Amino acid sequence: MAQWKVWMMGLVLLAMTGCSIMTMDTESAGATTILRADGKLQVLFLDVGQGGSQLLISPSGKTMLIDAGNNDKEQMMLDYLQQYQIKKLDIVIGTHPDADHIGGLDKVIDHTIVDSIYMPKISSNTRTFESLLESISNKKLKVQTAKAGLSLDWDKAVQVEMIGPAAVYDNANNMSAVVKITYGTTSFLLTGDAESASEKDMIKSGVDLSATVLGVGHHGSKTSTSLSFLNKVNPQYAIIQSGKDNNYGHPDETILSRLKKAGAVVYRNDLQGTVSLVSDGTNVTISTERKGK
Ligand SMILES: [Zn+2]
């Protein structure tokens, strides 16, 4: 991301939140401006074009990366991590083996200290997946199985629960790790590419699906965000990670109107670039890289 964009995002953040609660460290001229939530939970839906990636920074500075975009976004991912001064990732989650989610993860692992990594129990015979396994093996990391029922140890002020996949599926999208992150009275539901079959099983499991912010499943495809699921989540904000003019028609018009009808304010990577959400445990403040609507 060009520096002026980062700078602009800073201005937007300042305008929205006021300086008093936002720490802005500016390195010497020419270096990157760093935006870091202080005592707050920051969830960034990184603009990786057509693909998924969320970077989370906890109130005490712990880090988590969920997915890393496609293969051609490797350098972009490394640039993002540098921009946010992240040298260590406490938790890495590869939601499922599709290239638009794990493509950039091999290089991230090569160049970052990783504490723990979670992936669902489904493999793929792609070069992308093999390359990721090589990077994991080179770093002598042990993959922990992503599945419903796990509670992840991250930051004592933040609850991280894995609520999907709640069953075993042949379809890789449905095997997506689904994570619910709760800080105070605010919560974030990050769904990877989970489709309606997985959504149905999550509802059936009886887990509390309600969330302030929904990371919309499968780039806003109509395979996901079924009405019954959306009603359970009942989000105030919905973030869609899809690329400009993608070949899949994401996000689908049906889903956009469904979200609107449900009262969710929609933000999109393709229109607004990276979307940053900061929670103080009570309120969520949103800023976007671009103004686009
Ligand atoms: Zn995807």
PDB file of C-alpha atoms and ligand atoms in Angstrom:
ATOM      1  CA  MET A   1       0.000   0.000   0.000  1.00  0.00           C
ATOM      2  CA  ALA A   2       1.397   3.379  -0.932  1.00  0.00           C
ATOM      3  CA  GLN A   3       2.370   5.560   1.962  1.00  0.00           C
ATOM      4  CA  TRP A   4      -0.098   8.302   1.132  1.00  0.00           C
ATOM      5  CA  LYS A   5      -2.898   5.802   1.485  1.00  0.00           C
ATOM      6  CA  VAL A   6      -1.705   4.821   4.940  1.00  0.00           C
ATOM      7  CA  TRP A   7      -1.459   8.473   5.808  1.00  0.00           C
ATOM      8  CA  MET A   8      -4.975   9.102   4.545  1.00  0.00           C
ATOM      9  CA  MET A   9      -6.284   6.192   6.567  1.00  0.00           C
ATOM     10  CA  GLY A  10      -4.612   7.763   9.597  1.00  0.00           C
ATOM     11  CA  LEU A  11      -6.400  11.028   8.974  1.00  0.00           C
ATOM     12  CA  VAL A  12      -9.732   9.251   8.685  1.00  0.00           C
ATOM     13  CA  LEU A  13      -9.050   7.357  11.901  1.00  0.00           C
ATOM     14  CA  LEU A  14      -8.088  10.537  13.708  1.00  0.00           C
ATOM     15  CA  ALA A  15     -11.148  12.324  12.439  1.00  0.00           C
ATOM     16  CA  MET A  16     -13.364   9.492  13.613  1.00  0.00           C
ATOM     17  CA  THR A  17     -11.788   8.693  16.956  1.00  0.00           C
ATOM     18  CA  GLY A  18      -9.834  11.720  18.123  1.00  0.00           C
ATOM     19  CA  CYS A  19      -6.125  11.602  18.990  1.00  0.00           C
ATOM     20  CA  SER A  20      -6.614  10.771  22.648  1.00  0.00           C
ATOM     21  CA  ILE A  21      -7.423   7.114  22.129  1.00  0.00           C
ATOM     22  CA  MET A  22      -5.253   6.396  19.126  1.00  0.00           C
ATOM     23  CA  THR A  23      -1.536   5.885  19.295  1.00  0.00           C
ATOM     24  CA  MET A  24       0.130   6.960  16.114  1.00  0.00           C
ATOM     25  CA  ASP A  25       3.817   6.318  15.886  1.00  0.00           C
ATOM     26  CA  THR A  26       5.534   8.039  13.048  1.00  0.00           C
ATOM     27  CA  GLU A  27       9.003   6.874  12.187  1.00  0.00           C
ATOM     28  CA  SER A  28      11.562   9.192  10.613  1.00  0.00           C
ATOM     29  CA  ALA A  29      10.611  10.834   7.337  1.00  0.00           C
ATOM     30  CA  GLY A  30      10.187   8.424   4.466  1.00  0.00           C
ATOM     31  CA  ALA A  31       9.365   5.474   6.695  1.00  0.00           C
ATOM     32  CA  THR A  32       5.954   3.933   7.189  1.00  0.00           C
ATOM     33  CA  THR A  33       3.320   5.403   9.463  1.00  0.00           C
ATOM     34  CA  ILE A  34       2.100   2.795  11.897  1.00  0.00           C
ATOM     35  CA  LEU A  35      -1.446   2.624  13.101  1.00  0.00           C
ATOM     36  CA  ARG A  36      -1.817   0.524  16.200  1.00  0.00           C
ATOM     37  CA  ALA A  37      -4.760   0.195  18.523  1.00  0.00           C
ATOM     38  CA  ASP A  38      -3.683   0.841  22.106  1.00  0.00           C
ATOM     39  CA  GLY A  39      -5.555  -1.295  24.619  1.00  0.00           C
ATOM     40  CA  LYS A  40      -8.002  -2.033  21.862  1.00  0.00           C
ATOM     41  CA  LEU A  41      -8.742  -4.881  19.527  1.00  0.00           C
ATOM     42  CA  GLN A  42      -7.987  -4.102  15.904  1.00  0.00           C
ATOM     43  CA  VAL A  43      -9.333  -6.269  13.102  1.00  0.00           C
ATOM     44  CA  LEU A  44      -8.081  -5.457   9.603  1.00  0.00           C
ATOM     45  CA  PHE A  45      -9.727  -6.886   6.533  1.00  0.00           C
ATOM     46  CA  LEU A  46      -6.681  -6.519   4.312  1.00  0.00           C
ATOM     47  CA  ASP A  47      -7.310  -5.677   0.692  1.00  0.00           C
ATOM     48  CA  VAL A  48      -5.787  -8.635  -1.147  1.00  0.00           C
ATOM     49  CA  GLY A  49      -8.017  -8.338  -4.220  1.00  0.00           C
ATOM     50  CA  GLN A  50     -10.019 -11.488  -4.878  1.00  0.00           C
ATOM     51  CA  GLY A  51      -9.145 -13.494  -1.769  1.00  0.00           C
ATOM     52  CA  GLY A  52      -9.275 -13.386   1.996  1.00  0.00           C
ATOM     53  CA  SER A  53      -6.999 -12.109   4.748  1.00  0.00           C
ATOM     54  CA  GLN A  54      -7.635 -10.706   8.209  1.00  0.00           C
ATOM     55  CA  LEU A  55      -4.959  -9.349  10.515  1.00  0.00           C
ATOM     56  CA  LEU A  56      -5.822  -8.963  14.188  1.00  0.00           C
ATOM     57  CA  ILE A  57      -3.968  -7.099  16.908  1.00  0.00           C
ATOM     58  CA  SER A  58      -5.144  -7.671  20.475  1.00  0.00           C
ATOM     59  CA  PRO A  59      -5.413  -5.069  23.267  1.00  0.00           C
ATOM     60  CA  SER A  60      -2.063  -6.246  24.660  1.00  0.00           C
ATOM     61  CA  GLY A  61      -0.411  -6.401  21.238  1.00  0.00           C
ATOM     62  CA  LYS A  62      -0.815 -10.102  20.430  1.00  0.00           C
ATOM     63  CA  THR A  63      -1.164 -10.835  16.737  1.00  0.00           C
ATOM     64  CA  MET A  64      -3.208 -13.198  14.608  1.00  0.00           C
ATOM     65  CA  LEU A  65      -3.349 -13.697  10.852  1.00  0.00           C
ATOM     66  CA  ILE A  66      -6.239 -15.506   9.231  1.00  0.00           C
ATOM     67  CA  ASP A  67      -5.429 -16.325   5.586  1.00  0.00           C
ATOM     68  CA  ALA A  68      -3.021 -14.426   3.350  1.00  0.00           C
ATOM     69  CA  GLY A  69      -4.576 -13.943  -0.085  1.00  0.00           C
ATOM     70  CA  ASN A  70      -3.485 -15.566  -3.329  1.00  0.00           C
ATOM     71  CA  ASN A  71      -0.004 -16.555  -4.523  1.00  0.00           C
ATOM     72  CA  ASP A  72       0.547 -13.265  -6.326  1.00  0.00           C
ATOM     73  CA  LYS A  73      -0.099 -11.369  -3.072  1.00  0.00           C
ATOM     74  CA  GLU A  74       2.939 -12.742  -1.217  1.00  0.00           C
ATOM     75  CA  GLN A  75       4.928  -9.505  -1.360  1.00  0.00           C
ATOM     76  CA  MET A  76       1.820  -7.492  -0.548  1.00  0.00           C
ATOM     77  CA  MET A  77       1.338  -9.589   2.602  1.00  0.00           C
ATOM     78  CA  LEU A  78       4.947  -9.062   3.667  1.00  0.00           C
ATOM     79  CA  ASP A  79       4.485  -5.332   3.067  1.00  0.00           C
ATOM     80  CA  TYR A  80       1.337  -5.290   5.222  1.00  0.00           C
ATOM     81  CA  LEU A  81       3.153  -7.047   8.063  1.00  0.00           C
ATOM     82  CA  GLN A  82       6.003  -4.563   7.803  1.00  0.00           C
ATOM     83  CA  GLN A  83       3.576  -1.663   7.721  1.00  0.00           C
ATOM     84  CA  TYR A  84       2.040  -2.820  10.990  1.00  0.00           C
ATOM     85  CA  GLN A  85       5.506  -3.664  12.375  1.00  0.00           C
ATOM     86  CA  ILE A  86       4.632  -7.296  12.865  1.00  0.00           C
ATOM     87  CA  LYS A  87       7.589  -9.630  13.186  1.00  0.00           C
ATOM     88  CA  LYS A  88       5.781 -12.306  15.136  1.00  0.00           C
ATOM     89  CA  LEU A  89       2.378 -13.892  14.636  1.00  0.00           C
ATOM     90  CA  ASP A  90       1.058 -15.555  17.768  1.00  0.00           C
ATOM     91  CA  ILE A  91      -1.650 -17.396  15.840  1.00  0.00           C
ATOM     92  CA  VAL A  92      -1.894 -18.187  12.138  1.00  0.00           C
ATOM     93  CA  ILE A  93      -5.050 -19.754  10.721  1.00  0.00           C
ATOM     94  CA  GLY A  94      -5.333 -21.108   7.192  1.00  0.00           C
ATOM     95  CA  THR A  95      -9.102 -21.373   6.870  1.00  0.00           C
ATOM     96  CA  HIS A  96      -9.025 -23.938   4.028  1.00  0.00           C
ATOM     97  CA  PRO A  97      -6.588 -24.993   1.273  1.00  0.00           C
ATOM     98  CA  ASP A  98      -7.906 -22.798  -1.582  1.00  0.00           C
ATOM     99  CA  ALA A  99      -5.207 -20.635  -3.194  1.00  0.00           C
ATOM    100  CA  ASP A 100      -7.063 -17.343  -2.642  1.00  0.00           C
ATOM    101  CA  HIS A 101      -6.696 -17.915   1.118  1.00  0.00           C
ATOM    102  CA  ILE A 102      -3.447 -19.777   1.685  1.00  0.00           C
ATOM    103  CA  GLY A 103      -1.531 -18.615  -1.418  1.00  0.00           C
ATOM    104  CA  GLY A 104       0.475 -15.978   0.417  1.00  0.00           C
ATOM    105  CA  LEU A 105       0.840 -17.931   3.649  1.00  0.00           C
ATOM    106  CA  ASP A 106       4.052 -19.790   2.722  1.00  0.00           C
ATOM    107  CA  LYS A 107       6.065 -16.587   2.357  1.00  0.00           C
ATOM    108  CA  VAL A 108       4.508 -15.118   5.504  1.00  0.00           C
ATOM    109  CA  ILE A 109       5.678 -18.173   7.456  1.00  0.00           C
ATOM    110  CA  ASP A 110       9.140 -18.026   5.813  1.00  0.00           C
ATOM    111  CA  HIS A 111       9.640 -14.413   6.888  1.00  0.00           C
ATOM    112  CA  THR A 112       7.809 -14.231  10.244  1.00  0.00           C
ATOM    113  CA  ILE A 113       8.080 -15.884  13.643  1.00  0.00           C
ATOM    114  CA  VAL A 114       4.969 -18.009  14.034  1.00  0.00           C
ATOM    115  CA  ASP A 115       3.893 -19.369  17.391  1.00  0.00           C
ATOM    116  CA  SER A 116       0.990 -21.618  16.448  1.00  0.00           C
ATOM    117  CA  ILE A 117      -0.831 -22.568  13.278  1.00  0.00           C
ATOM    118  CA  TYR A 118      -4.305 -24.008  12.744  1.00  0.00           C
ATOM    119  CA  MET A 119      -5.722 -25.570   9.588  1.00  0.00           C
ATOM    120  CA  PRO A 120      -8.730 -27.841   9.001  1.00  0.00           C
ATOM    121  CA  LYS A 121      -8.189 -31.530   8.318  1.00  0.00           C
ATOM    122  CA  ILE A 122      -8.472 -31.414   4.553  1.00  0.00           C
ATOM    123  CA  SER A 123      -5.617 -31.571   2.105  1.00  0.00           C
ATOM    124  CA  SER A 124      -5.146 -30.542  -1.479  1.00  0.00           C
ATOM    125  CA  ASN A 125      -2.781 -31.725  -4.190  1.00  0.00           C
ATOM    126  CA  THR A 126      -2.005 -28.231  -5.452  1.00  0.00           C
ATOM    127  CA  ARG A 127       1.505 -26.801  -5.616  1.00  0.00           C
ATOM    128  CA  THR A 128       0.202 -23.944  -3.433  1.00  0.00           C
ATOM    129  CA  PHE A 129      -0.746 -26.329  -0.636  1.00  0.00           C
ATOM    130  CA  GLU A 130       2.514 -28.299  -0.919  1.00  0.00           C
ATOM    131  CA  SER A 131       4.500 -25.090  -0.782  1.00  0.00           C
ATOM    132  CA  LEU A 132       2.681 -24.090   2.417  1.00  0.00           C
ATOM    133  CA  LEU A 133       3.393 -27.482   3.997  1.00  0.00           C
ATOM    134  CA  GLU A 134       7.080 -27.060   3.081  1.00  0.00           C
ATOM    135  CA  SER A 135       7.242 -23.681   4.788  1.00  0.00           C
ATOM    136  CA  ILE A 136       5.501 -25.109   7.863  1.00  0.00           C
ATOM    137  CA  SER A 137       7.900 -28.029   7.955  1.00  0.00           C
ATOM    138  CA  ASN A 138      10.963 -25.793   7.471  1.00  0.00           C
ATOM    139  CA  LYS A 139       9.916 -23.800  10.534  1.00  0.00           C
ATOM    140  CA  LYS A 140       9.281 -27.058  12.441  1.00  0.00           C
ATOM    141  CA  LEU A 141       5.739 -25.975  13.197  1.00  0.00           C
ATOM    142  CA  LYS A 142       3.070 -28.467  14.114  1.00  0.00           C
ATOM    143  CA  VAL A 143      -0.306 -27.835  12.509  1.00  0.00           C
ATOM    144  CA  GLN A 144      -3.181 -27.999  14.957  1.00  0.00           C
ATOM    145  CA  THR A 145      -6.518 -29.113  13.590  1.00  0.00           C
ATOM    146  CA  ALA A 146      -9.015 -26.304  13.123  1.00  0.00           C
ATOM    147  CA  LYS A 147     -12.481 -27.479  14.135  1.00  0.00           C
ATOM    148  CA  ALA A 148     -15.518 -26.407  16.097  1.00  0.00           C
ATOM    149  CA  GLY A 149     -15.224 -26.470  19.874  1.00  0.00           C
ATOM    150  CA  LEU A 150     -11.683 -25.119  20.214  1.00  0.00           C
ATOM    151  CA  SER A 151     -10.961 -22.191  22.475  1.00  0.00           C
ATOM    152  CA  LEU A 152      -7.732 -20.469  21.475  1.00  0.00           C
ATOM    153  CA  ASP A 153      -5.385 -18.908  23.979  1.00  0.00           C
ATOM    154  CA  TRP A 154      -4.491 -15.460  22.604  1.00  0.00           C
ATOM    155  CA  ASP A 155      -5.088 -12.458  24.864  1.00  0.00           C
ATOM    156  CA  LYS A 156      -6.663 -12.802  28.295  1.00  0.00           C
ATOM    157  CA  ALA A 157      -9.081  -9.968  27.536  1.00  0.00           C
ATOM    158  CA  VAL A 158     -10.292 -11.535  24.301  1.00  0.00           C
ATOM    159  CA  GLN A 159     -12.196 -14.753  23.747  1.00  0.00           C
ATOM    160  CA  VAL A 160     -11.272 -16.679  20.582  1.00  0.00           C
ATOM    161  CA  GLU A 161     -13.552 -19.582  19.772  1.00  0.00           C
ATOM    162  CA  MET A 162     -13.507 -21.805  16.748  1.00  0.00           C
ATOM    163  CA  ILE A 163     -17.083 -22.654  15.885  1.00  0.00           C
ATOM    164  CA  GLY A 164     -16.573 -24.243  12.477  1.00  0.00           C
ATOM    165  CA  PRO A 165     -16.182 -26.587  10.776  1.00  0.00           C
ATOM    166  CA  ALA A 166     -18.829 -28.232  12.960  1.00  0.00           C
ATOM    167  CA  ALA A 167     -18.820 -31.392  10.822  1.00  0.00           C
ATOM    168  CA  VAL A 168     -16.712 -33.062   8.120  1.00  0.00           C
ATOM    169  CA  TYR A 169     -17.358 -32.116   4.506  1.00  0.00           C
ATOM    170  CA  ASP A 170     -16.003 -33.122   1.088  1.00  0.00           C
ATOM    171  CA  ASN A 171     -16.339 -29.521  -0.026  1.00  0.00           C
ATOM    172  CA  ALA A 172     -13.199 -27.561   0.927  1.00  0.00           C
ATOM    173  CA  ASN A 173     -15.152 -24.322   1.409  1.00  0.00           C
ATOM    174  CA  ASN A 174     -17.361 -25.933   4.022  1.00  0.00           C
ATOM    175  CA  MET A 175     -14.259 -27.179   5.855  1.00  0.00           C
ATOM    176  CA  SER A 176     -13.333 -23.505   6.438  1.00  0.00           C
ATOM    177  CA  ALA A 177     -12.252 -22.653   9.945  1.00  0.00           C
ATOM    178  CA  VAL A 178     -14.828 -20.243  11.378  1.00  0.00           C
ATOM    179  CA  VAL A 179     -13.685 -18.073  14.251  1.00  0.00           C
ATOM    180  CA  LYS A 180     -15.646 -15.929  16.689  1.00  0.00           C
ATOM    181  CA  ILE A 181     -13.703 -13.266  18.531  1.00  0.00           C
ATOM    182  CA  THR A 182     -15.295 -11.508  21.478  1.00  0.00           C
ATOM    183  CA  TYR A 183     -13.952  -8.442  23.254  1.00  0.00           C
ATOM    184  CA  GLY A 184     -16.257  -6.950  25.871  1.00  0.00           C
ATOM    185  CA  THR A 185     -19.666  -6.605  24.313  1.00  0.00           C
ATOM    186  CA  THR A 186     -18.293  -6.521  20.753  1.00  0.00           C
ATOM    187  CA  SER A 187     -17.681  -9.555  18.582  1.00  0.00           C
ATOM    188  CA  PHE A 188     -16.374 -10.545  15.174  1.00  0.00           C
ATOM    189  CA  LEU A 189     -17.423 -13.625  13.211  1.00  0.00           C
ATOM    190  CA  LEU A 190     -14.887 -14.600  10.549  1.00  0.00           C
ATOM    191  CA  THR A 191     -16.196 -17.291   8.260  1.00  0.00           C
ATOM    192  CA  GLY A 192     -13.664 -18.002   5.486  1.00  0.00           C
ATOM    193  CA  ASP A 193     -15.520 -19.560   2.572  1.00  0.00           C
ATOM    194  CA  ALA A 194     -18.009 -21.548   4.680  1.00  0.00           C
ATOM    195  CA  GLU A 195     -21.160 -22.225   2.669  1.00  0.00           C
ATOM    196  CA  SER A 196     -24.750 -22.831   3.689  1.00  0.00           C
ATOM    197  CA  ALA A 197     -24.184 -26.507   4.679  1.00  0.00           C
ATOM    198  CA  SER A 198     -21.604 -25.417   7.239  1.00  0.00           C
ATOM    199  CA  GLU A 199     -23.802 -22.506   8.316  1.00  0.00           C
ATOM    200  CA  LYS A 200     -26.665 -24.950   8.923  1.00  0.00           C
ATOM    201  CA  ASP A 201     -24.487 -27.156  11.118  1.00  0.00           C
ATOM    202  CA  MET A 202     -23.201 -24.177  13.093  1.00  0.00           C
ATOM    203  CA  ILE A 203     -26.812 -23.171  13.777  1.00  0.00           C
ATOM    204  CA  LYS A 204     -27.611 -26.761  14.762  1.00  0.00           C
ATOM    205  CA  SER A 205     -24.648 -26.849  17.172  1.00  0.00           C
ATOM    206  CA  GLY A 206     -26.444 -24.239  19.284  1.00  0.00           C
ATOM    207  CA  VAL A 207     -23.407 -21.984  19.589  1.00  0.00           C
ATOM    208  CA  ASP A 208     -24.057 -18.254  19.984  1.00  0.00           C
ATOM    209  CA  LEU A 209     -23.604 -16.887  16.462  1.00  0.00           C
ATOM    210  CA  SER A 210     -24.533 -13.287  17.185  1.00  0.00           C
ATOM    211  CA  ALA A 211     -21.796 -10.834  16.248  1.00  0.00           C
ATOM    212  CA  THR A 212     -21.291  -7.104  15.871  1.00  0.00           C
ATOM    213  CA  VAL A 213     -19.247  -7.657  12.736  1.00  0.00           C
ATOM    214  CA  LEU A 214     -19.627 -10.404  10.149  1.00  0.00           C
ATOM    215  CA  GLY A 215     -16.794 -11.272   7.797  1.00  0.00           C
ATOM    216  CA  VAL A 216     -19.134 -12.307   4.990  1.00  0.00           C
ATOM    217  CA  GLY A 217     -18.623 -15.905   3.820  1.00  0.00           C
ATOM    218  CA  HIS A 218     -17.108 -16.805   0.445  1.00  0.00           C
ATOM    219  CA  HIS A 219     -16.542 -13.238  -0.825  1.00  0.00           C
ATOM    220  CA  GLY A 220     -20.283 -12.504  -0.827  1.00  0.00           C
ATOM    221  CA  SER A 221     -21.152 -15.476  -3.020  1.00  0.00           C
ATOM    222  CA  LYS A 222     -24.752 -16.665  -2.917  1.00  0.00           C
ATOM    223  CA  THR A 223     -23.495 -20.070  -1.718  1.00  0.00           C
ATOM    224  CA  SER A 224     -23.112 -18.480   1.728  1.00  0.00           C
ATOM    225  CA  THR A 225     -24.873 -16.049   4.082  1.00  0.00           C
ATOM    226  CA  SER A 226     -28.123 -17.992   4.097  1.00  0.00           C
ATOM    227  CA  LEU A 227     -31.012 -16.044   5.566  1.00  0.00           C
ATOM    228  CA  SER A 228     -31.291 -18.293   8.637  1.00  0.00           C
ATOM    229  CA  PHE A 229     -27.567 -17.876   9.361  1.00  0.00           C
ATOM    230  CA  LEU A 230     -27.668 -14.124   8.846  1.00  0.00           C
ATOM    231  CA  ASN A 231     -30.645 -13.845  11.180  1.00  0.00           C
ATOM    232  CA  LYS A 232     -28.681 -15.644  13.907  1.00  0.00           C
ATOM    233  CA  VAL A 233     -25.581 -13.487  13.435  1.00  0.00           C
ATOM    234  CA  ASN A 234     -27.602 -10.280  13.181  1.00  0.00           C
ATOM    235  CA  PRO A 235     -24.525  -8.114  12.449  1.00  0.00           C
ATOM    236  CA  GLN A 236     -24.311  -4.328  12.560  1.00  0.00           C
ATOM    237  CA  TYR A 237     -21.473  -4.382  10.052  1.00  0.00           C
ATOM    238  CA  ALA A 238     -20.667  -6.815   7.254  1.00  0.00           C
ATOM    239  CA  ILE A 239     -17.308  -6.871   5.484  1.00  0.00           C
ATOM    240  CA  ILE A 240     -16.928  -8.410   2.039  1.00  0.00           C
ATOM    241  CA  GLN A 241     -13.490  -9.383   0.759  1.00  0.00           C
ATOM    242  CA  SER A 242     -13.674  -9.529  -3.006  1.00  0.00           C
ATOM    243  CA  GLY A 243     -11.566  -8.142  -5.836  1.00  0.00           C
ATOM    244  CA  LYS A 244     -12.572  -5.528  -8.370  1.00  0.00           C
ATOM    245  CA  ASP A 245     -14.140  -6.996 -11.532  1.00  0.00           C
ATOM    246  CA  ASN A 246     -13.581 -10.589 -10.407  1.00  0.00           C
ATOM    247  CA  ASN A 247     -14.716 -13.436 -12.651  1.00  0.00           C
ATOM    248  CA  TYR A 248     -17.097 -14.901 -10.084  1.00  0.00           C
ATOM    249  CA  GLY A 249     -19.604 -12.081  -9.827  1.00  0.00           C
ATOM    250  CA  HIS A 250     -18.733 -11.613  -6.144  1.00  0.00           C
ATOM    251  CA  PRO A 251     -20.388 -10.159  -4.229  1.00  0.00           C
ATOM    252  CA  ASP A 252     -23.755 -11.435  -5.383  1.00  0.00           C
ATOM    253  CA  GLU A 253     -26.589  -8.902  -5.599  1.00  0.00           C
ATOM    254  CA  THR A 254     -28.898 -11.220  -3.635  1.00  0.00           C
ATOM    255  CA  ILE A 255     -26.461 -11.255  -0.731  1.00  0.00           C
ATOM    256  CA  LEU A 256     -25.940  -7.503  -0.842  1.00  0.00           C
ATOM    257  CA  SER A 257     -29.672  -6.862  -0.613  1.00  0.00           C
ATOM    258  CA  ARG A 258     -30.055  -9.561   2.055  1.00  0.00           C
ATOM    259  CA  LEU A 259     -27.421  -7.836   4.189  1.00  0.00           C
ATOM    260  CA  LYS A 260     -29.030  -4.473   3.631  1.00  0.00           C
ATOM    261  CA  LYS A 261     -32.451  -5.787   4.567  1.00  0.00           C
ATOM    262  CA  ALA A 262     -30.968  -7.269   7.732  1.00  0.00           C
ATOM    263  CA  GLY A 263     -29.765  -3.796   8.681  1.00  0.00           C
ATOM    264  CA  ALA A 264     -26.059  -4.425   8.275  1.00  0.00           C
ATOM    265  CA  VAL A 265     -23.788  -1.662   7.002  1.00  0.00           C
ATOM    266  CA  VAL A 266     -21.644  -3.201   4.277  1.00  0.00           C
ATOM    267  CA  TYR A 267     -17.971  -2.462   3.656  1.00  0.00           C
ATOM    268  CA  ARG A 268     -16.090  -3.908   0.693  1.00  0.00           C
ATOM    269  CA  ASN A 269     -12.405  -4.333  -0.108  1.00  0.00           C
ATOM    270  CA  ASP A 270     -13.077  -3.885  -3.833  1.00  0.00           C
ATOM    271  CA  LEU A 271     -14.635  -0.464  -3.286  1.00  0.00           C
ATOM    272  CA  GLN A 272     -12.954   0.825  -0.143  1.00  0.00           C
ATOM    273  CA  GLY A 273      -9.627  -0.984   0.085  1.00  0.00           C
ATOM    274  CA  THR A 274      -8.485  -2.277   3.462  1.00  0.00           C
ATOM    275  CA  VAL A 275     -11.170  -1.984   6.147  1.00  0.00           C
ATOM    276  CA  SER A 276      -9.981  -1.425   9.702  1.00  0.00           C
ATOM    277  CA  LEU A 277     -12.204  -2.009  12.733  1.00  0.00           C
ATOM    278  CA  VAL A 278     -11.138  -0.991  16.206  1.00  0.00           C
ATOM    279  CA  SER A 279     -13.041  -2.156  19.291  1.00  0.00           C
ATOM    280  CA  ASP A 280     -12.645  -0.687  22.761  1.00  0.00           C
ATOM    281  CA  GLY A 281     -14.806  -3.491  24.122  1.00  0.00           C
ATOM    282  CA  THR A 282     -17.986  -1.439  23.808  1.00  0.00           C
ATOM    283  CA  ASN A 283     -17.865   0.401  20.501  1.00  0.00           C
ATOM    284  CA  VAL A 284     -16.456  -0.485  17.110  1.00  0.00           C
ATOM    285  CA  THR A 285     -14.881   2.296  15.058  1.00  0.00           C
ATOM    286  CA  ILE A 286     -14.448   1.719  11.350  1.00  0.00           C
ATOM    287  CA  SER A 287     -12.112   3.344   8.868  1.00  0.00           C
ATOM    288  CA  THR A 288     -11.382   2.515   5.265  1.00  0.00           C
ATOM    289  CA  GLU A 289      -8.411   3.025   3.014  1.00  0.00           C
ATOM    290  CA  ARG A 290     -10.538   4.655   0.325  1.00  0.00           C
ATOM    291  CA  LYS A 291     -13.824   6.506   0.394  1.00  0.00           C
ATOM    292  CA  GLY A 292     -15.364   4.528  -2.503  1.00  0.00           C
ATOM    293  CA  LYS A 293     -19.000   3.591  -2.167  1.00  0.00           C
TER     294      LYS A 293
HETATM  295 ZN    ZN B   1     -12.152 -17.863  -1.275  1.00  0.00          ZN
END
